[in-house]
């Protein structure tokens, strides 16, 4: 497989997250940026909205804000896309992004409509390192992981263009070191499974029977994980991606699946792994890549019987890896090493 550079652009600060937007009005992407001033230890950043029109990638809107560490889509409507943005101040903000119709003279709209503090006891030094979103009926459940080893599940409710309610419904203690990444999925019976990976190489799982009812908690008010595995990875766990039976999130009839069977995980030890989502005793499949596996993004098209993923390999650039379903084995398809610095973010068209 050959990789080709189509366009490139610069951002005001280092880009650490890239997200293509689900729109038919051109090819748009939002980029989050983060800059740490080594002398003052202050953190700044912003959101940039780019339009790709071959052969150019041009910025159409730019907003300064607290340093950004992750961006996820909450929902997409015919008028706007709602984004959840993780910041280095213990805060998640909610933004509405509106893209002009093709041929329109309207400008890109990017407006903050809400925010909430997710770090325990309002700790603004507890960075929000990642954010994941799960749609549940009228609500959205937002999992955030934090630099002081904890995580939180919040319930967010929107009404049109307004954030009308938000509540932190569960606090989780993953480790004493950074809790880099999390994942979340529905389970049979209406509960929610949560996984988290930390800098101490641990991978944890919680099952919350009802997101608002957390019964097993420790003396500090944190939900206790049902299992923790610190021997599976050789370094910090920084990427987690759930996969379902048949490696498809939906059944043949289009019903959303529950209870993921597999987790694809990434670590600072340069390995991409496939492990059991229920209780990983060992890696079912593993492949060594050119750098630390920071992000895993499933690609929309794959050869039948396989799943292809885009992998951000930090100092090792980016890679596309194929998982063969029957053999449960990985193969490296291609790499891209044209970046001059660390590859943190990636997405697909």
mmCIF file with all atom_site columns, C-alpha atoms in Angstrom, residues 114-221:
data_model
loop_
_atom_site.group_PDB
_atom_site.id
_atom_site.type_symbol
_atom_site.label_atom_id
_atom_site.label_alt_id
_atom_site.label_comp_id
_atom_site.label_asym_id
_atom_site.label_entity_id
_atom_site.label_seq_id
_atom_site.pdbx_PDB_ins_code
_atom_site.Cartn_x
_atom_site.Cartn_y
_atom_site.Cartn_z
_atom_site.occupancy
_atom_site.B_iso_or_equiv
_atom_site.pdbx_formal_charge
_atom_site.auth_seq_id
_atom_site.auth_comp_id
_atom_site.auth_asym_id
_atom_site.auth_atom_id
_atom_site.pdbx_PDB_model_num
ATOM 1   C CA . UNK A 1 114 ? -21.474 25.172 27.812 1.00 0.00 ? 114 UNK A CA 1
ATOM 2   C CA . UNK A 1 115 ? -18.784 23.772 30.080 1.00 0.00 ? 115 UNK A CA 1
ATOM 3   C CA . UNK A 1 116 ? -18.342 21.841 33.296 1.00 0.00 ? 116 UNK A CA 1
ATOM 4   C CA . UNK A 1 117 ? -15.595 20.948 35.720 1.00 0.00 ? 117 UNK A CA 1
ATOM 5   C CA . UNK A 1 118 ? -14.955 17.197 35.737 1.00 0.00 ? 118 UNK A CA 1
ATOM 6   C CA . UNK A 1 119 ? -11.783 17.056 37.819 1.00 0.00 ? 119 UNK A CA 1
ATOM 7   C CA . UNK A 1 120 ? -12.410 15.998 41.415 1.00 0.00 ? 120 UNK A CA 1
ATOM 8   C CA . UNK A 1 121 ? -13.050 18.929 43.799 1.00 0.00 ? 121 UNK A CA 1
ATOM 9   C CA . UNK A 1 122 ? -12.615 21.466 41.007 1.00 0.00 ? 122 UNK A CA 1
ATOM 10  C CA . UNK A 1 123 ? -8.876  20.803 40.647 1.00 0.00 ? 123 UNK A CA 1
ATOM 11  C CA . UNK A 1 124 ? -7.775  23.007 37.716 1.00 0.00 ? 124 UNK A CA 1
ATOM 12  C CA . UNK A 1 125 ? -4.319  21.374 37.781 1.00 0.00 ? 125 UNK A CA 1
ATOM 13  C CA . UNK A 1 126 ? -5.880  18.002 36.935 1.00 0.00 ? 126 UNK A CA 1
ATOM 14  C CA . UNK A 1 127 ? -5.732  17.925 33.131 1.00 0.00 ? 127 UNK A CA 1
ATOM 15  C CA . UNK A 1 128 ? -8.495  16.272 31.103 1.00 0.00 ? 128 UNK A CA 1
ATOM 16  C CA . UNK A 1 129 ? -6.420  13.978 28.883 1.00 0.00 ? 129 UNK A CA 1
ATOM 17  C CA . UNK A 1 130 ? -9.143  12.280 26.846 1.00 0.00 ? 130 UNK A CA 1
ATOM 18  C CA . UNK A 1 131 ? -12.899 12.309 26.338 1.00 0.00 ? 131 UNK A CA 1
ATOM 19  C CA . UNK A 1 132 ? -15.312 9.684  24.950 1.00 0.00 ? 132 UNK A CA 1
ATOM 20  C CA . UNK A 1 133 ? -19.053 10.037 24.238 1.00 0.00 ? 133 UNK A CA 1
ATOM 21  C CA . UNK A 1 134 ? -21.820 7.418  24.401 1.00 0.00 ? 134 UNK A CA 1
ATOM 22  C CA . UNK A 1 135 ? -25.386 8.222  23.303 1.00 0.00 ? 135 UNK A CA 1
ATOM 23  C CA . UNK A 1 136 ? -28.078 6.868  25.646 1.00 0.00 ? 136 UNK A CA 1
ATOM 24  C CA . UNK A 1 137 ? -31.720 7.724  24.892 1.00 0.00 ? 137 UNK A CA 1
ATOM 25  C CA . UNK A 1 138 ? -32.054 11.517 25.325 1.00 0.00 ? 138 UNK A CA 1
ATOM 26  C CA . UNK A 1 139 ? -28.735 11.844 27.133 1.00 0.00 ? 139 UNK A CA 1
ATOM 27  C CA . UNK A 1 140 ? -25.067 11.611 26.306 1.00 0.00 ? 140 UNK A CA 1
ATOM 28  C CA . UNK A 1 141 ? -22.627 9.996  28.690 1.00 0.00 ? 141 UNK A CA 1
ATOM 29  C CA . UNK A 1 142 ? -19.156 11.505 28.634 1.00 0.00 ? 142 UNK A CA 1
ATOM 30  C CA . UNK A 1 143 ? -16.134 9.635  29.952 1.00 0.00 ? 143 UNK A CA 1
ATOM 31  C CA . UNK A 1 144 ? -13.119 11.794 30.782 1.00 0.00 ? 144 UNK A CA 1
ATOM 32  C CA . UNK A 1 145 ? -9.686  10.623 31.959 1.00 0.00 ? 145 UNK A CA 1
ATOM 33  C CA . UNK A 1 146 ? -7.362  12.853 33.968 1.00 0.00 ? 146 UNK A CA 1
ATOM 34  C CA . UNK A 1 147 ? -3.694  13.501 34.666 1.00 0.00 ? 147 UNK A CA 1
ATOM 35  C CA . UNK A 1 148 ? -3.906  12.659 38.393 1.00 0.00 ? 148 UNK A CA 1
ATOM 36  C CA . UNK A 1 149 ? -4.991  9.077  37.741 1.00 0.00 ? 149 UNK A CA 1
ATOM 37  C CA . UNK A 1 150 ? -8.764  9.451  38.042 1.00 0.00 ? 150 UNK A CA 1
ATOM 38  C CA . UNK A 1 151 ? -11.631 9.462  35.558 1.00 0.00 ? 151 UNK A CA 1
ATOM 39  C CA . UNK A 1 152 ? -15.253 10.583 35.553 1.00 0.00 ? 152 UNK A CA 1
ATOM 40  C CA . UNK A 1 153 ? -18.519 9.717  33.825 1.00 0.00 ? 153 UNK A CA 1
ATOM 41  C CA . UNK A 1 154 ? -20.827 12.695 33.260 1.00 0.00 ? 154 UNK A CA 1
ATOM 42  C CA . UNK A 1 155 ? -24.408 12.787 31.989 1.00 0.00 ? 155 UNK A CA 1
ATOM 43  C CA . UNK A 1 156 ? -24.984 15.580 29.477 1.00 0.00 ? 156 UNK A CA 1
ATOM 44  C CA . UNK A 1 157 ? -28.366 16.710 28.176 1.00 0.00 ? 157 UNK A CA 1
ATOM 45  C CA . UNK A 1 158 ? -28.834 19.136 25.298 1.00 0.00 ? 158 UNK A CA 1
ATOM 46  C CA . UNK A 1 159 ? -31.892 21.043 24.150 1.00 0.00 ? 159 UNK A CA 1
ATOM 47  C CA . UNK A 1 160 ? -31.391 22.464 20.682 1.00 0.00 ? 160 UNK A CA 1
ATOM 48  C CA . UNK A 1 161 ? -28.487 24.883 20.942 1.00 0.00 ? 161 UNK A CA 1
ATOM 49  C CA . UNK A 1 162 ? -28.262 24.905 24.710 1.00 0.00 ? 162 UNK A CA 1
ATOM 50  C CA . UNK A 1 163 ? -26.558 22.675 27.293 1.00 0.00 ? 163 UNK A CA 1
ATOM 51  C CA . UNK A 1 164 ? -29.431 22.337 29.763 1.00 0.00 ? 164 UNK A CA 1
ATOM 52  C CA . UNK A 1 165 ? -28.040 19.837 32.258 1.00 0.00 ? 165 UNK A CA 1
ATOM 53  C CA . UNK A 1 166 ? -24.818 18.107 33.196 1.00 0.00 ? 166 UNK A CA 1
ATOM 54  C CA . UNK A 1 167 ? -23.964 15.951 36.179 1.00 0.00 ? 167 UNK A CA 1
ATOM 55  C CA . UNK A 1 168 ? -20.909 13.912 37.142 1.00 0.00 ? 168 UNK A CA 1
ATOM 56  C CA . UNK A 1 169 ? -22.509 10.547 37.943 1.00 0.00 ? 169 UNK A CA 1
ATOM 57  C CA . UNK A 1 170 ? -19.441 8.384  38.650 1.00 0.00 ? 170 UNK A CA 1
ATOM 58  C CA . UNK A 1 171 ? -15.839 8.944  39.689 1.00 0.00 ? 171 UNK A CA 1
ATOM 59  C CA . UNK A 1 172 ? -13.262 6.267  38.959 1.00 0.00 ? 172 UNK A CA 1
ATOM 60  C CA . UNK A 1 173 ? -9.751  5.752  40.325 1.00 0.00 ? 173 UNK A CA 1
ATOM 61  C CA . UNK A 1 174 ? -7.574  4.093  37.687 1.00 0.00 ? 174 UNK A CA 1
ATOM 62  C CA . UNK A 1 175 ? -4.044  4.696  39.012 1.00 0.00 ? 175 UNK A CA 1
ATOM 63  C CA . UNK A 1 176 ? -1.796  7.071  40.919 1.00 0.00 ? 176 UNK A CA 1
ATOM 64  C CA . UNK A 1 177 ? -0.169  8.185  37.666 1.00 0.00 ? 177 UNK A CA 1
ATOM 65  C CA . UNK A 1 178 ? -1.778  9.667  34.535 1.00 0.00 ? 178 UNK A CA 1
ATOM 66  C CA . UNK A 1 179 ? -4.966  8.015  33.320 1.00 0.00 ? 179 UNK A CA 1
ATOM 67  C CA . UNK A 1 180 ? -4.275  8.583  29.637 1.00 0.00 ? 180 UNK A CA 1
ATOM 68  C CA . UNK A 1 181 ? -7.226  7.046  27.867 1.00 0.00 ? 181 UNK A CA 1
ATOM 69  C CA . UNK A 1 182 ? -10.672 5.532  28.351 1.00 0.00 ? 182 UNK A CA 1
ATOM 70  C CA . UNK A 1 183 ? -13.367 3.699  26.425 1.00 0.00 ? 183 UNK A CA 1
ATOM 71  C CA . UNK A 1 184 ? -17.044 3.114  27.071 1.00 0.00 ? 184 UNK A CA 1
ATOM 72  C CA . UNK A 1 185 ? -19.775 0.830  25.682 1.00 0.00 ? 185 UNK A CA 1
ATOM 73  C CA . UNK A 1 186 ? -23.275 -0.325 26.516 1.00 0.00 ? 186 UNK A CA 1
ATOM 74  C CA . UNK A 1 187 ? -23.746 -3.785 28.013 1.00 0.00 ? 187 UNK A CA 1
ATOM 75  C CA . UNK A 1 188 ? -26.768 -6.055 28.039 1.00 0.00 ? 188 UNK A CA 1
ATOM 76  C CA . UNK A 1 189 ? -29.309 -5.044 30.652 1.00 0.00 ? 189 UNK A CA 1
ATOM 77  C CA . UNK A 1 190 ? -28.772 -1.320 30.284 1.00 0.00 ? 190 UNK A CA 1
ATOM 78  C CA . UNK A 1 191 ? -25.448 -0.903 32.049 1.00 0.00 ? 191 UNK A CA 1
ATOM 79  C CA . UNK A 1 192 ? -22.234 0.665  30.834 1.00 0.00 ? 192 UNK A CA 1
ATOM 80  C CA . UNK A 1 193 ? -18.751 -0.860 30.653 1.00 0.00 ? 193 UNK A CA 1
ATOM 81  C CA . UNK A 1 194 ? -15.811 1.486  31.154 1.00 0.00 ? 194 UNK A CA 1
ATOM 82  C CA . UNK A 1 195 ? -12.136 0.753  30.480 1.00 0.00 ? 195 UNK A CA 1
ATOM 83  C CA . UNK A 1 196 ? -9.176  2.980  31.337 1.00 0.00 ? 196 UNK A CA 1
ATOM 84  C CA . UNK A 1 197 ? -5.457  2.838  30.622 1.00 0.00 ? 197 UNK A CA 1
ATOM 85  C CA . UNK A 1 198 ? -2.791  4.485  32.756 1.00 0.00 ? 198 UNK A CA 1
ATOM 86  C CA . UNK A 1 199 ? 0.867   5.474  32.809 1.00 0.00 ? 199 UNK A CA 1
ATOM 87  C CA . UNK A 1 200 ? 1.685   2.613  35.211 1.00 0.00 ? 200 UNK A CA 1
ATOM 88  C CA . UNK A 1 201 ? 0.864   0.111  32.398 1.00 0.00 ? 201 UNK A CA 1
ATOM 89  C CA . UNK A 1 202 ? -2.453  -0.859 34.010 1.00 0.00 ? 202 UNK A CA 1
ATOM 90  C CA . UNK A 1 203 ? -5.691  -1.562 32.151 1.00 0.00 ? 203 UNK A CA 1
ATOM 91  C CA . UNK A 1 204 ? -8.877  -1.442 34.261 1.00 0.00 ? 204 UNK A CA 1
ATOM 92  C CA . UNK A 1 205 ? -12.555 -2.216 33.757 1.00 0.00 ? 205 UNK A CA 1
ATOM 93  C CA . UNK A 1 206 ? -15.674 -1.096 35.587 1.00 0.00 ? 206 UNK A CA 1
ATOM 94  C CA . UNK A 1 207 ? -19.242 -2.188 34.857 1.00 0.00 ? 207 UNK A CA 1
ATOM 95  C CA . UNK A 1 208 ? -21.779 0.363  36.034 1.00 0.00 ? 208 UNK A CA 1
ATOM 96  C CA . UNK A 1 209 ? -25.183 -1.421 36.256 1.00 0.00 ? 209 UNK A CA 1
ATOM 97  C CA . UNK A 1 210 ? -26.896 1.941  35.934 1.00 0.00 ? 210 UNK A CA 1
ATOM 98  C CA . UNK A 1 211 ? -24.747 4.961  35.215 1.00 0.00 ? 211 UNK A CA 1
ATOM 99  C CA . UNK A 1 212 ? -26.423 6.983  37.965 1.00 0.00 ? 212 UNK A CA 1
ATOM 100 C CA . UNK A 1 213 ? -26.165 4.184  40.547 1.00 0.00 ? 213 UNK A CA 1
ATOM 101 C CA . UNK A 1 214 ? -22.608 3.236  41.483 1.00 0.00 ? 214 UNK A CA 1
ATOM 102 C CA . UNK A 1 215 ? -22.702 0.860  44.431 1.00 0.00 ? 215 UNK A CA 1
ATOM 103 C CA . UNK A 1 216 ? -19.086 -0.376 44.780 1.00 0.00 ? 216 UNK A CA 1
ATOM 104 C CA . UNK A 1 217 ? -17.027 2.602  45.904 1.00 0.00 ? 217 UNK A CA 1
ATOM 105 C CA . UNK A 1 218 ? -13.968 3.098  48.083 1.00 0.00 ? 218 UNK A CA 1
ATOM 106 C CA . UNK A 1 219 ? -13.594 5.391  51.090 1.00 0.00 ? 219 UNK A CA 1
ATOM 107 C CA . UNK A 1 220 ? -12.785 8.372  48.854 1.00 0.00 ? 220 UNK A CA 1
ATOM 108 C CA . UNK A 1 221 ? -15.929 7.998  46.749 1.00 0.00 ? 221 UNK A CA 1
#
